[in-house]
mmCIF file of C-alpha atoms in Angstrom:
data_model
loop_
_atom_site.group_PDB
_atom_site.id
_atom_site.type_symbol
_atom_site.label_atom_id
_atom_site.label_comp_id
_atom_site.label_asym_id
_atom_site.label_seq_id
_atom_site.Cartn_x
_atom_site.Cartn_y
_atom_site.Cartn_z
ATOM 1 C CA ILE A 1 0.000 0.000 0.000
ATOM 2 C CA GLY A 2 2.626 2.539 0.936
ATOM 3 C CA GLN A 3 6.274 3.198 0.392
ATOM 4 C CA VAL A 4 8.921 4.033 2.932
ATOM 5 C CA GLY A 5 11.066 7.013 2.016
ATOM 6 C CA PRO A 6 14.501 7.815 3.410
ATOM 7 C CA ASP A 7 13.289 11.020 5.056
ATOM 8 C CA GLN A 8 10.137 9.452 6.469
ATOM 9 C CA GLY A 9 11.633 6.806 8.714
ATOM 10 C CA ASP A 10 9.139 4.006 9.109
ATOM 11 C CA GLU A 11 6.163 6.225 8.193
ATOM 12 C CA PRO A 12 4.548 4.906 4.979
ATOM 13 C CA SER A 13 3.119 7.379 2.513
ATOM 14 C CA PHE A 14 1.236 6.973 -0.719
ATOM 15 C CA PRO A 15 3.232 7.595 -3.882
ATOM 16 C CA GLY A 16 2.453 11.062 -5.236
ATOM 17 C CA MET A 17 0.930 12.308 -2.028
ATOM 18 C CA LEU A 18 2.755 15.634 -2.173
ATOM 19 C CA GLN A 19 0.361 18.435 -3.106
ATOM 20 C CA SER A 20 2.516 19.500 -6.065
ATOM 21 C CA ARG A 21 2.389 15.979 -7.496
ATOM 22 C CA LEU A 22 -1.342 15.724 -6.910
ATOM 23 C CA ASN A 23 -1.824 19.048 -8.717
ATOM 24 C CA LYS A 24 0.266 17.741 -11.613
ATOM 25 C CA LEU A 25 -1.877 14.594 -11.848
ATOM 26 C CA ILE A 26 -5.023 16.702 -11.833
ATOM 27 C CA ARG A 27 -3.695 18.892 -14.666
ATOM 28 C CA LEU A 28 -2.659 15.806 -16.652
ATOM 29 C CA SER A 29 -6.044 14.128 -16.226
ATOM 30 C CA GLU A 30 -7.808 17.328 -17.269
ATOM 31 C CA SER A 31 -5.543 17.646 -20.330
ATOM 32 C CA GLY A 32 -6.156 14.023 -21.265
ATOM 33 C CA ILE A 33 -9.928 14.390 -21.037
ATOM 34 C CA ARG A 34 -9.766 17.579 -23.115
ATOM 35 C CA ALA A 35 -7.646 15.842 -25.762
ATOM 36 C CA VAL A 36 -9.910 12.792 -25.982
ATOM 37 C CA PHE A 37 -13.063 14.900 -26.309
ATOM 38 C CA ARG A 38 -11.416 17.662 -28.381
ATOM 39 C CA VAL A 39 -12.269 20.428 -25.946
ATOM 40 C CA HIS A 40 -10.227 23.652 -25.997
ATOM 41 C CA ALA A 41 -7.744 24.137 -23.148
ATOM 42 C CA ARG A 42 -9.483 27.319 -21.963
ATOM 43 C CA VAL A 43 -12.741 25.486 -21.236
ATOM 44 C CA PRO A 44 -13.053 24.782 -17.467
ATOM 45 C CA SER A 45 -12.651 21.091 -16.665
ATOM 46 C CA GLY A 46 -15.186 20.915 -13.791
ATOM 47 C CA PRO A 47 -18.313 21.107 -15.987
ATOM 48 C CA LEU A 48 -16.692 18.750 -18.520
ATOM 49 C CA PHE A 49 -16.002 16.144 -15.822
ATOM 50 C CA ARG A 50 -19.561 16.456 -14.505
ATOM 51 C CA ARG A 51 -21.039 16.170 -18.012
ATOM 52 C CA LEU A 52 -19.008 13.010 -18.624
ATOM 53 C CA GLN A 53 -19.879 11.775 -15.113
ATOM 54 C CA LEU A 54 -16.201 11.412 -14.215
ATOM 55 C CA PRO A 55 -15.065 12.003 -10.641
ATOM 56 C CA GLN A 56 -12.397 14.619 -10.008
ATOM 57 C CA LEU A 57 -8.995 13.082 -9.232
ATOM 58 C CA ASP A 58 -8.732 14.731 -5.814
ATOM 59 C CA THR A 59 -12.169 13.306 -4.913
ATOM 60 C CA VAL A 60 -11.046 9.783 -5.816
ATOM 61 C CA TYR A 61 -7.861 10.347 -3.806
ATOM 62 C CA ARG A 62 -9.809 11.367 -0.671
ATOM 63 C CA GLU A 63 -12.233 8.436 -1.088
ATOM 64 C CA LYS A 64 -9.350 5.956 -1.223
ATOM 65 C CA ILE A 65 -7.744 7.457 1.885
ATOM 66 C CA ALA A 66 -11.076 7.464 3.773
ATOM 67 C CA THR A 67 -11.649 3.805 2.854
ATOM 68 C CA PHE A 68 -8.155 2.885 4.074
ATOM 69 C CA VAL A 69 -8.771 4.671 7.383
ATOM 70 C CA PHE A 70 -12.177 2.942 7.705
ATOM 71 C CA ARG A 71 -10.487 -0.429 7.319
ATOM 72 C CA CYS A 72 -7.900 0.486 9.965
ATOM 73 C CA VAL A 73 -10.422 1.888 12.455
ATOM 74 C CA ARG A 74 -12.717 -1.136 12.033
ATOM 75 C CA SER A 75 -9.778 -3.603 12.281
ATOM 76 C CA LEU A 76 -10.245 -4.814 8.695
ATOM 77 C CA ALA A 77 -6.761 -3.811 7.505
ATOM 78 C CA SER A 78 -3.469 -5.606 7.876
ATOM 79 C CA PRO A 79 -2.259 -5.778 11.489
ATOM 80 C CA LEU A 80 0.695 -3.618 10.424
ATOM 81 C CA PHE A 81 -1.638 -0.646 9.911
ATOM 82 C CA LEU A 82 -4.108 -1.041 12.795
ATOM 83 C CA ASP A 83 -2.186 1.266 15.141
ATOM 84 C CA PHE A 84 -1.831 4.077 12.593
ATOM 85 C CA PHE A 85 -4.992 5.879 13.699
ATOM 86 C CA GLN A 86 -6.086 6.519 17.274
ATOM 87 C CA LEU A 87 -9.579 7.524 18.331
ATOM 88 C CA VAL A 88 -9.741 10.631 20.477
ATOM 89 C CA SER A 89 -9.520 9.482 24.092
ATOM 90 C CA SER A 90 -12.457 7.185 24.669
ATOM 91 C CA VAL A 91 -12.772 7.895 28.366
ATOM 92 C CA ALA A 92 -12.681 11.317 30.008
ATOM 93 C CA SER A 93 -9.860 11.571 32.511
ATOM 94 C CA GLY A 94 -10.937 9.373 35.390
ATOM 95 C CA THR A 95 -14.685 10.039 35.113
ATOM 96 C CA GLY A 96 -15.588 6.887 33.219
ATOM 97 C CA ARG A 97 -17.748 8.854 30.764
ATOM 98 C CA ALA A 98 -17.376 8.734 27.004
ATOM 99 C CA THR A 99 -16.048 11.866 25.325
ATOM 100 C CA ARG A 100 -17.399 13.583 22.229
ATOM 101 C CA GLY A 101 -14.527 12.076 20.246
ATOM 102 C CA GLN A 102 -15.721 8.553 20.901
ATOM 103 C CA GLU A 103 -19.353 9.393 20.172
ATOM 104 C CA SER A 104 -18.479 10.873 16.790
ATOM 105 C CA CYS A 105 -15.519 8.560 16.026
ATOM 106 C CA LEU A 106 -12.952 11.356 15.638
ATOM 107 C CA LEU A 107 -9.275 10.562 15.229
ATOM 108 C CA SER A 108 -6.455 12.358 16.961
ATOM 109 C CA ILE A 109 -4.253 14.212 14.480
ATOM 110 C CA PRO A 110 -0.619 13.291 15.122
ATOM 111 C CA PHE A 111 2.204 15.811 15.145
ATOM 112 C CA LEU A 112 4.655 14.737 12.478
ATOM 113 C CA PRO A 113 7.379 17.347 11.905
ATOM 114 C CA GLY A 114 8.611 18.530 8.536
ATOM 115 C CA PRO A 115 7.100 18.442 5.075
ATOM 116 C CA ALA A 116 7.108 14.629 5.069
ATOM 117 C CA GLY A 117 4.873 14.714 8.147
ATOM 118 C CA ARG A 118 2.165 16.610 6.254
ATOM 119 C CA THR A 119 2.117 13.932 3.550
ATOM 120 C CA ALA A 120 2.251 10.903 5.863
ATOM 121 C CA ILE A 121 -0.808 8.670 5.765
ATOM 122 C CA ARG A 122 -1.228 9.028 9.534
ATOM 123 C CA PHE A 123 -1.698 12.786 9.214
ATOM 124 C CA VAL A 124 -3.594 12.947 5.905
ATOM 125 C CA GLY A 125 -5.821 10.010 6.840
ATOM 126 C CA SER A 126 -6.807 11.586 10.162
ATOM 127 C CA VAL A 127 -7.599 14.921 8.524
ATOM 128 C CA VAL A 128 -9.676 13.332 5.734
ATOM 129 C CA TRP A 129 -11.503 11.056 8.223
ATOM 130 C CA ASN A 130 -12.347 13.890 10.631
ATOM 131 C CA ALA A 131 -13.737 15.928 7.707
ATOM 132 C CA LEU A 132 -16.377 13.248 7.055
ATOM 133 C CA PRO A 133 -19.837 13.729 8.569
ATOM 134 C CA PRO A 134 -20.417 11.727 11.802
ATOM 135 C CA SER A 135 -23.154 9.691 10.107
ATOM 136 C CA ILE A 136 -20.539 8.239 7.751
ATOM 137 C CA ARG A 137 -17.745 7.846 10.338
ATOM 138 C CA LEU A 138 -20.018 5.798 12.617
ATOM 139 C CA LEU A 139 -20.914 3.195 9.967
ATOM 140 C CA THR A 140 -19.602 -0.316 10.502
ATOM 141 C CA ASP A 141 -20.515 -1.898 7.135
ATOM 142 C CA LYS A 142 -17.822 -1.322 4.488
ATOM 143 C CA ALA A 143 -20.205 -1.492 1.507
ATOM 144 C CA GLU A 144 -22.571 1.034 3.083
ATOM 145 C CA PHE A 145 -19.614 3.255 3.988
ATOM 146 C CA GLN A 146 -18.312 3.280 0.418
ATOM 147 C CA LYS A 147 -21.793 3.897 -0.984
ATOM 148 C CA LEU A 148 -22.402 6.902 1.257
ATOM 149 C CA LEU A 149 -18.851 8.142 0.734
ATOM 150 C CA LYS A 150 -19.422 8.350 -3.031
ATOM 151 C CA THR A 151 -22.654 10.334 -2.580
ATOM 152 C CA THR A 152 -21.150 12.726 -0.024
ATOM 153 C CA ARG A 153 -18.506 15.279 -0.893
ATOM 154 C CA CYS A 154 -15.659 14.815 1.584
#
């Protein structure tokens, strides 16, 4: 799933996760669609993608990350990845009551220094997951999760 880079230690990241590379992929996909359908370069790509019923590349990227995090949070991923994401403290300090984080299934966002930290799956996955509505984060069925994820803009 991920690669280990020399500056990332043991922190896996997805290939091309840097924002500059993602932007390049988006521009390339837009250029390719324009070339295939013979649309001028000055025509905005958003309406073209919608007309062709194609998802934007950044949307697909966020869906894949959210699905990976779902598998980790629900213990459906490889044991190597299960500890990557931590729910916000499930018990308030000594009171025995659940916190809002547990009720809404929020993940703690780790501090990972440097530019590599911002692209690490632990950081990006937590940010993407926490941006999802609680109704989607609380689902336990993978098929239902993916169905709702595709109909909701994350």
